[in-house]
């Protein structure tokens, strides 16, 4: 089965610009998660979708971040406008059961200059 | 405050030995605890999950223990190989919440 796919793998943008990250989960996985690692720190939870609904978005840092999951399939994470502190690696993960192991994508490395 | 600590940033062991990594937590009451492996430039890969009512879980050369009294999980790799070199992450979740990750331990298995 295909794994979790994230696009792009790398993105370099200027402060104030907009960037949209995309995640294609494993087919049939209702649960989709966004995490990020900034400045070599721990991987931090951002939000959790169950199908197209946001189950938990308590980790979203501020209203510059907007996540959507169209029709319960792929998800996008938009950062607008980007700030320097948004630089890091953004991971997407999916799972059939929210209590079991997650399958992660390879991440998108975002650099804001 | 809530905290997850993993024994050290880096651990070096000789091939063939058993690697033991620790995960300690404070101010959590996790219902589940997971261990992941992460290689450079890749996302974490799920290895094992252990529930609060389980003491030990095994999978091939891997063993995880979970002591809710000590608030600690131990992760063992027996007969370690250079291919086991990677960063290992523990992650735990309370009921009704999402998994929270520790900082990870970078394991190097020397031939």
PDB file of N, CA, C and O in Angstrom, chain A residues 100, chain B residues 6 18-25 30-37 45-68 71-78 88-92 99:
ATOM      1  N   UNK A 100      -3.846   3.545  17.795  1.00  0.00           N
ATOM      2  CA  UNK A 100      -2.740   2.706  17.388  1.00  0.00           C
ATOM      3  C   UNK A 100      -1.634   3.531  16.757  1.00  0.00           C
ATOM      4  O   UNK A 100      -1.607   4.732  16.862  1.00  0.00           O
TER       5      UNK A 100
ATOM      6  N   UNK B   6      13.902  11.732  27.656  1.00  0.00           N
ATOM      7  CA  UNK B   6      14.535  10.506  27.196  1.00  0.00           C
ATOM      8  C   UNK B   6      15.991  10.537  27.617  1.00  0.00           C
ATOM      9  O   UNK B   6      16.655  11.555  27.479  1.00  0.00           O
ATOM     10  N   UNK B  18      23.005  -5.248  23.989  1.00  0.00           N
ATOM     11  CA  UNK B  18      21.622  -4.791  24.126  1.00  0.00           C
ATOM     12  C   UNK B  18      21.600  -3.291  24.400  1.00  0.00           C
ATOM     13  O   UNK B  18      22.270  -2.826  25.324  1.00  0.00           O
ATOM     14  N   UNK B  19      20.836  -2.585  23.594  1.00  0.00           N
ATOM     15  CA  UNK B  19      20.650  -1.147  23.815  1.00  0.00           C
ATOM     16  C   UNK B  19      19.414  -0.935  24.667  1.00  0.00           C
ATOM     17  O   UNK B  19      18.373  -1.565  24.424  1.00  0.00           O
ATOM     18  N   UNK B  20      19.539  -0.097  25.676  1.00  0.00           N
ATOM     19  CA  UNK B  20      18.396   0.222  26.538  1.00  0.00           C
ATOM     20  C   UNK B  20      18.187   1.721  26.554  1.00  0.00           C
ATOM     21  O   UNK B  20      19.073   2.481  26.950  1.00  0.00           O
ATOM     22  N   UNK B  21      17.012   2.131  26.114  1.00  0.00           N
ATOM     23  CA  UNK B  21      16.659   3.543  26.078  1.00  0.00           C
ATOM     24  C   UNK B  21      15.530   3.780  27.073  1.00  0.00           C
ATOM     25  O   UNK B  21      14.657   2.933  27.236  1.00  0.00           O
ATOM     26  N   UNK B  22      15.562   4.930  27.725  1.00  0.00           N
ATOM     27  CA  UNK B  22      14.540   5.216  28.725  1.00  0.00           C
ATOM     28  C   UNK B  22      13.679   6.403  28.326  1.00  0.00           C
ATOM     29  O   UNK B  22      14.132   7.304  27.596  1.00  0.00           O
ATOM     30  N   UNK B  23      12.469   6.369  28.794  1.00  0.00           N
ATOM     31  CA  UNK B  23      11.510   7.443  28.580  1.00  0.00           C
ATOM     32  C   UNK B  23      10.823   7.684  29.924  1.00  0.00           C
ATOM     33  O   UNK B  23      10.155   6.789  30.444  1.00  0.00           O
ATOM     34  N   UNK B  24      11.044   8.850  30.482  1.00  0.00           N
ATOM     35  CA  UNK B  24      10.431   9.220  31.753  1.00  0.00           C
ATOM     36  C   UNK B  24       9.456  10.365  31.534  1.00  0.00           C
ATOM     37  O   UNK B  24       9.708  11.258  30.720  1.00  0.00           O
ATOM     38  N   UNK B  25       8.368  10.345  32.268  1.00  0.00           N
ATOM     39  CA  UNK B  25       7.372  11.398  32.086  1.00  0.00           C
ATOM     40  C   UNK B  25       6.906  11.946  33.431  1.00  0.00           C
ATOM     41  O   UNK B  25       6.969  11.262  34.457  1.00  0.00           O
ATOM     42  N   UNK B  30      -0.588   8.453  31.157  1.00  0.00           N
ATOM     43  CA  UNK B  30      -0.814   7.939  29.802  1.00  0.00           C
ATOM     44  C   UNK B  30      -1.580   6.632  29.773  1.00  0.00           C
ATOM     45  O   UNK B  30      -1.317   5.723  30.550  1.00  0.00           O
ATOM     46  N   UNK B  31      -2.508   6.596  28.852  1.00  0.00           N
ATOM     47  CA  UNK B  31      -3.232   5.350  28.601  1.00  0.00           C
ATOM     48  C   UNK B  31      -2.448   4.479  27.616  1.00  0.00           C
ATOM     49  O   UNK B  31      -2.593   3.256  27.616  1.00  0.00           O
ATOM     50  N   UNK B  32      -1.646   5.136  26.791  1.00  0.00           N
ATOM     51  CA  UNK B  32      -0.884   4.436  25.759  1.00  0.00           C
ATOM     52  C   UNK B  32       0.496   5.072  25.634  1.00  0.00           C
ATOM     53  O   UNK B  32       0.650   6.286  25.812  1.00  0.00           O
ATOM     54  N   UNK B  33       1.450   4.249  25.287  1.00  0.00           N
ATOM     55  CA  UNK B  33       2.795   4.747  25.051  1.00  0.00           C
ATOM     56  C   UNK B  33       3.326   4.038  23.810  1.00  0.00           C
ATOM     57  O   UNK B  33       3.170   2.829  23.663  1.00  0.00           O
ATOM     58  N   UNK B  34       3.933   4.824  22.922  1.00  0.00           N
ATOM     59  CA  UNK B  34       4.466   4.267  21.680  1.00  0.00           C
ATOM     60  C   UNK B  34       5.961   4.543  21.589  1.00  0.00           C
ATOM     61  O   UNK B  34       6.468   5.495  22.183  1.00  0.00           O
ATOM     62  N   UNK B  35       6.618   3.711  20.803  1.00  0.00           N
ATOM     63  CA  UNK B  35       8.005   3.971  20.421  1.00  0.00           C
ATOM     64  C   UNK B  35       8.103   4.026  18.903  1.00  0.00           C
ATOM     65  O   UNK B  35       7.480   3.219  18.196  1.00  0.00           O
ATOM     66  N   UNK B  36       8.870   5.017  18.449  1.00  0.00           N
ATOM     67  CA  UNK B  36       9.092   5.226  17.020  1.00  0.00           C
ATOM     68  C   UNK B  36      10.587   5.272  16.749  1.00  0.00           C
ATOM     69  O   UNK B  36      11.390   5.646  17.607  1.00  0.00           O
ATOM     70  N   UNK B  37      10.920   4.958  15.513  1.00  0.00           N
ATOM     71  CA  UNK B  37      12.280   5.112  15.020  1.00  0.00           C
ATOM     72  C   UNK B  37      12.249   6.189  13.954  1.00  0.00           C
ATOM     73  O   UNK B  37      11.338   6.235  13.115  1.00  0.00           O
ATOM     74  N   UNK B  45       8.867   6.231  12.265  1.00  0.00           N
ATOM     75  CA  UNK B  45       8.260   4.951  11.894  1.00  0.00           C
ATOM     76  C   UNK B  45       7.818   4.247  13.165  1.00  0.00           C
ATOM     77  O   UNK B  45       8.621   4.044  14.088  1.00  0.00           O
ATOM     78  N   UNK B  46       6.553   3.897  13.219  1.00  0.00           N
ATOM     79  CA  UNK B  46       5.974   3.258  14.396  1.00  0.00           C
ATOM     80  C   UNK B  46       6.596   1.880  14.620  1.00  0.00           C
ATOM     81  O   UNK B  46       6.745   1.085  13.686  1.00  0.00           O
ATOM     82  N   UNK B  47       6.962   1.612  15.891  1.00  0.00           N
ATOM     83  CA  UNK B  47       7.554   0.318  16.248  1.00  0.00           C
ATOM     84  C   UNK B  47       6.621  -0.495  17.141  1.00  0.00           C
ATOM     85  O   UNK B  47       6.259  -1.616  16.818  1.00  0.00           O
ATOM     86  N   UNK B  48       6.275   0.056  18.286  1.00  0.00           N
ATOM     87  CA  UNK B  48       5.506  -0.692  19.273  1.00  0.00           C
ATOM     88  C   UNK B  48       4.591   0.249  20.041  1.00  0.00           C
ATOM     89  O   UNK B  48       4.921   1.410  20.261  1.00  0.00           O
ATOM     90  N   UNK B  49       3.468  -0.302  20.486  1.00  0.00           N
ATOM     91  CA  UNK B  49       2.575   0.409  21.385  1.00  0.00           C
ATOM     92  C   UNK B  49       2.351  -0.462  22.611  1.00  0.00           C
ATOM     93  O   UNK B  49       2.221  -1.684  22.497  1.00  0.00           O
ATOM     94  N   UNK B  50       2.318   0.157  23.773  1.00  0.00           N
ATOM     95  CA  UNK B  50       2.022  -0.568  25.003  1.00  0.00           C
ATOM     96  C   UNK B  50       0.961   0.207  25.767  1.00  0.00           C
ATOM     97  O   UNK B  50       0.988   1.438  25.809  1.00  0.00           O
ATOM     98  N   UNK B  51       0.021  -0.504  26.332  1.00  0.00           N
ATOM     99  CA  UNK B  51      -1.092   0.112  27.056  1.00  0.00           C
ATOM    100  C   UNK B  51      -0.771   0.181  28.546  1.00  0.00           C
ATOM    101  O   UNK B  51       0.067  -0.556  29.057  1.00  0.00           O
ATOM    102  N   UNK B  52      -1.493   0.989  29.256  1.00  0.00           N
ATOM    103  CA  UNK B  52      -1.198   1.226  30.673  1.00  0.00           C
ATOM    104  C   UNK B  52      -1.345  -0.031  31.512  1.00  0.00           C
ATOM    105  O   UNK B  52      -0.706  -0.151  32.556  1.00  0.00           O
ATOM    106  N   UNK B  53      -2.174  -0.977  31.068  1.00  0.00           N
ATOM    107  CA  UNK B  53      -2.377  -2.196  31.847  1.00  0.00           C
ATOM    108  C   UNK B  53      -1.450  -3.330  31.397  1.00  0.00           C
ATOM    109  O   UNK B  53      -1.580  -4.462  31.850  1.00  0.00           O
ATOM    110  N   UNK B  54      -0.508  -3.009  30.518  1.00  0.00           N
ATOM    111  CA  UNK B  54       0.465  -3.998  30.053  1.00  0.00           C
ATOM    112  C   UNK B  54       1.829  -3.667  30.649  1.00  0.00           C
ATOM    113  O   UNK B  54       2.223  -2.504  30.699  1.00  0.00           O
ATOM    114  N   UNK B  55       2.523  -4.692  31.076  1.00  0.00           N
ATOM    115  CA  UNK B  55       3.854  -4.489  31.675  1.00  0.00           C
ATOM    116  C   UNK B  55       4.954  -4.550  30.622  1.00  0.00           C
ATOM    117  O   UNK B  55       5.984  -3.881  30.748  1.00  0.00           O
ATOM    118  N   UNK B  56       4.735  -5.397  29.613  1.00  0.00           N
ATOM    119  CA  UNK B  56       5.808  -5.664  28.659  1.00  0.00           C
ATOM    120  C   UNK B  56       5.217  -6.036  27.305  1.00  0.00           C
ATOM    121  O   UNK B  56       4.157  -6.644  27.224  1.00  0.00           O
ATOM    122  N   UNK B  57       5.932  -5.641  26.252  1.00  0.00           N
ATOM    123  CA  UNK B  57       5.531  -5.999  24.899  1.00  0.00           C
ATOM    124  C   UNK B  57       6.800  -6.328  24.126  1.00  0.00           C
ATOM    125  O   UNK B  57       7.823  -5.651  24.278  1.00  0.00           O
ATOM    126  N   UNK B  58       6.712  -7.371  23.285  1.00  0.00           N
ATOM    127  CA  UNK B  58       7.879  -7.771  22.503  1.00  0.00           C
ATOM    128  C   UNK B  58       7.534  -7.843  21.023  1.00  0.00           C
ATOM    129  O   UNK B  58       6.415  -8.157  20.646  1.00  0.00           O
ATOM    130  N   UNK B  59       8.549  -7.574  20.221  1.00  0.00           N
ATOM    131  CA  UNK B  59       8.413  -7.727  18.778  1.00  0.00           C
ATOM    132  C   UNK B  59       9.799  -7.998  18.227  1.00  0.00           C
ATOM    133  O   UNK B  59      10.654  -7.114  18.186  1.00  0.00           O
ATOM    134  N   UNK B  60      10.035  -9.223  17.859  1.00  0.00           N
ATOM    135  CA  UNK B  60      11.339  -9.649  17.329  1.00  0.00           C
ATOM    136  C   UNK B  60      12.434  -9.276  18.331  1.00  0.00           C
ATOM    137  O   UNK B  60      12.404  -9.738  19.465  1.00  0.00           O
ATOM    138  N   UNK B  61      13.402  -8.430  17.946  1.00  0.00           N
ATOM    139  CA  UNK B  61      14.488  -8.094  18.869  1.00  0.00           C
ATOM    140  C   UNK B  61      14.150  -6.913  19.787  1.00  0.00           C
ATOM    141  O   UNK B  61      15.001  -6.456  20.549  1.00  0.00           O
ATOM    142  N   UNK B  62      12.932  -6.439  19.706  1.00  0.00           N
ATOM    143  CA  UNK B  62      12.532  -5.270  20.482  1.00  0.00           C
ATOM    144  C   UNK B  62      11.695  -5.673  21.693  1.00  0.00           C
ATOM    145  O   UNK B  62      10.892  -6.606  21.612  1.00  0.00           O
ATOM    146  N   UNK B  63      11.912  -4.964  22.787  1.00  0.00           N
ATOM    147  CA  UNK B  63      11.101  -5.173  23.978  1.00  0.00           C
ATOM    148  C   UNK B  63      10.826  -3.825  24.625  1.00  0.00           C
ATOM    149  O   UNK B  63      11.734  -2.996  24.754  1.00  0.00           O
ATOM    150  N   UNK B  64       9.589  -3.628  25.016  1.00  0.00           N
ATOM    151  CA  UNK B  64       9.199  -2.391  25.700  1.00  0.00           C
ATOM    152  C   UNK B  64       8.585  -2.761  27.039  1.00  0.00           C
ATOM    153  O   UNK B  64       7.787  -3.696  27.126  1.00  0.00           O
ATOM    154  N   UNK B  65       8.958  -2.025  28.073  1.00  0.00           N
ATOM    155  CA  UNK B  65       8.302  -2.169  29.368  1.00  0.00           C
ATOM    156  C   UNK B  65       7.670  -0.847  29.739  1.00  0.00           C
ATOM    157  O   UNK B  65       8.082   0.219  29.269  1.00  0.00           O
ATOM    158  N   UNK B  66       6.668  -0.922  30.600  1.00  0.00           N
ATOM    159  CA  UNK B  66       5.904   0.269  30.960  1.00  0.00           C
ATOM    160  C   UNK B  66       5.589   0.183  32.449  1.00  0.00           C
ATOM    161  O   UNK B  66       4.875  -0.729  32.868  1.00  0.00           O
ATOM    162  N   UNK B  67       6.161   1.065  33.232  1.00  0.00           N
ATOM    163  CA  UNK B  67       5.956   1.070  34.673  1.00  0.00           C
ATOM    164  C   UNK B  67       5.257   2.373  35.043  1.00  0.00           C
ATOM    165  O   UNK B  67       5.891   3.429  35.099  1.00  0.00           O
ATOM    166  N   UNK B  68       3.955   2.294  35.288  1.00  0.00           N
ATOM    167  CA  UNK B  68       3.190   3.514  35.570  1.00  0.00           C
ATOM    168  C   UNK B  68       3.462   4.042  36.974  1.00  0.00           C
ATOM    169  O   UNK B  68       3.171   5.213  37.251  1.00  0.00           O
ATOM    170  N   UNK B  71       6.625   5.835  36.378  1.00  0.00           N
ATOM    171  CA  UNK B  71       6.394   6.774  35.268  1.00  0.00           C
ATOM    172  C   UNK B  71       7.549   6.682  34.269  1.00  0.00           C
ATOM    173  O   UNK B  71       8.185   7.685  33.903  1.00  0.00           O
ATOM    174  N   UNK B  72       7.752   5.445  33.817  1.00  0.00           N
ATOM    175  CA  UNK B  72       8.895   5.194  32.951  1.00  0.00           C
ATOM    176  C   UNK B  72       8.595   4.059  31.986  1.00  0.00           C
ATOM    177  O   UNK B  72       7.931   3.074  32.326  1.00  0.00           O
ATOM    178  N   UNK B  73       9.143   4.187  30.789  1.00  0.00           N
ATOM    179  CA  UNK B  73       9.150   3.096  29.824  1.00  0.00           C
ATOM    180  C   UNK B  73      10.591   2.835  29.419  1.00  0.00           C
ATOM    181  O   UNK B  73      11.380   3.779  29.228  1.00  0.00           O
ATOM    182  N   UNK B  74      10.925   1.557  29.290  1.00  0.00           N
ATOM    183  CA  UNK B  74      12.237   1.165  28.799  1.00  0.00           C
ATOM    184  C   UNK B  74      12.069   0.487  27.443  1.00  0.00           C
ATOM    185  O   UNK B  74      11.133  -0.298  27.247  1.00  0.00           O
ATOM    186  N   UNK B  75      12.987   0.785  26.551  1.00  0.00           N
ATOM    187  CA  UNK B  75      12.960   0.230  25.187  1.00  0.00           C
ATOM    188  C   UNK B  75      14.288  -0.484  24.981  1.00  0.00           C
ATOM    189  O   UNK B  75      15.350   0.132  25.099  1.00  0.00           O
ATOM    190  N   UNK B  76      14.215  -1.792  24.706  1.00  0.00           N
ATOM    191  CA  UNK B  76      15.424  -2.597  24.548  1.00  0.00           C
ATOM    192  C   UNK B  76      15.529  -3.102  23.109  1.00  0.00           C
ATOM    193  O   UNK B  76      14.532  -3.555  22.537  1.00  0.00           O
ATOM    194  N   UNK B  77      16.737  -3.051  22.586  1.00  0.00           N
ATOM    195  CA  UNK B  77      17.051  -3.708  21.316  1.00  0.00           C
ATOM    196  C   UNK B  77      18.132  -4.740  21.618  1.00  0.00           C
ATOM    197  O   UNK B  77      19.255  -4.375  21.989  1.00  0.00           O
ATOM    198  N   UNK B  78      17.798  -6.001  21.480  1.00  0.00           N
ATOM    199  CA  UNK B  78      18.797  -7.040  21.742  1.00  0.00           C
ATOM    200  C   UNK B  78      19.585  -7.345  20.469  1.00  0.00           C
ATOM    201  O   UNK B  78      19.115  -7.082  19.354  1.00  0.00           O
ATOM    202  N   UNK B  88      15.434   7.339  18.348  1.00  0.00           N
ATOM    203  CA  UNK B  88      14.252   6.651  18.848  1.00  0.00           C
ATOM    204  C   UNK B  88      13.438   7.606  19.716  1.00  0.00           C
ATOM    205  O   UNK B  88      13.979   8.263  20.613  1.00  0.00           O
ATOM    206  N   UNK B  89      12.162   7.645  19.414  1.00  0.00           N
ATOM    207  CA  UNK B  89      11.254   8.581  20.076  1.00  0.00           C
ATOM    208  C   UNK B  89      10.206   7.822  20.859  1.00  0.00           C
ATOM    209  O   UNK B  89       9.648   6.848  20.355  1.00  0.00           O
ATOM    210  N   UNK B  90       9.929   8.268  22.064  1.00  0.00           N
ATOM    211  CA  UNK B  90       8.753   7.753  22.748  1.00  0.00           C
ATOM    212  C   UNK B  90       7.645   8.793  22.613  1.00  0.00           C
ATOM    213  O   UNK B  90       7.909   9.989  22.457  1.00  0.00           O
ATOM    214  N   UNK B  91       6.428   8.317  22.633  1.00  0.00           N
ATOM    215  CA  UNK B  91       5.265   9.202  22.533  1.00  0.00           C
ATOM    216  C   UNK B  91       4.183   8.635  23.435  1.00  0.00           C
ATOM    217  O   UNK B  91       3.996   7.421  23.485  1.00  0.00           O
ATOM    218  N   UNK B  92       3.484   9.498  24.141  1.00  0.00           N
ATOM    219  CA  UNK B  92       2.447   9.003  25.031  1.00  0.00           C
ATOM    220  C   UNK B  92       1.195   9.868  24.915  1.00  0.00           C
ATOM    221  O   UNK B  92       1.250  10.995  24.439  1.00  0.00           O
ATOM    222  N   UNK B  99      -1.185  12.072  20.887  1.00  0.00           N
ATOM    223  CA  UNK B  99       0.143  11.658  21.308  1.00  0.00           C
ATOM    224  C   UNK B  99       1.083  12.851  21.408  1.00  0.00           C
ATOM    225  O   UNK B  99       1.090  13.723  20.556  1.00  0.00           O
TER     226      UNK B  99
END
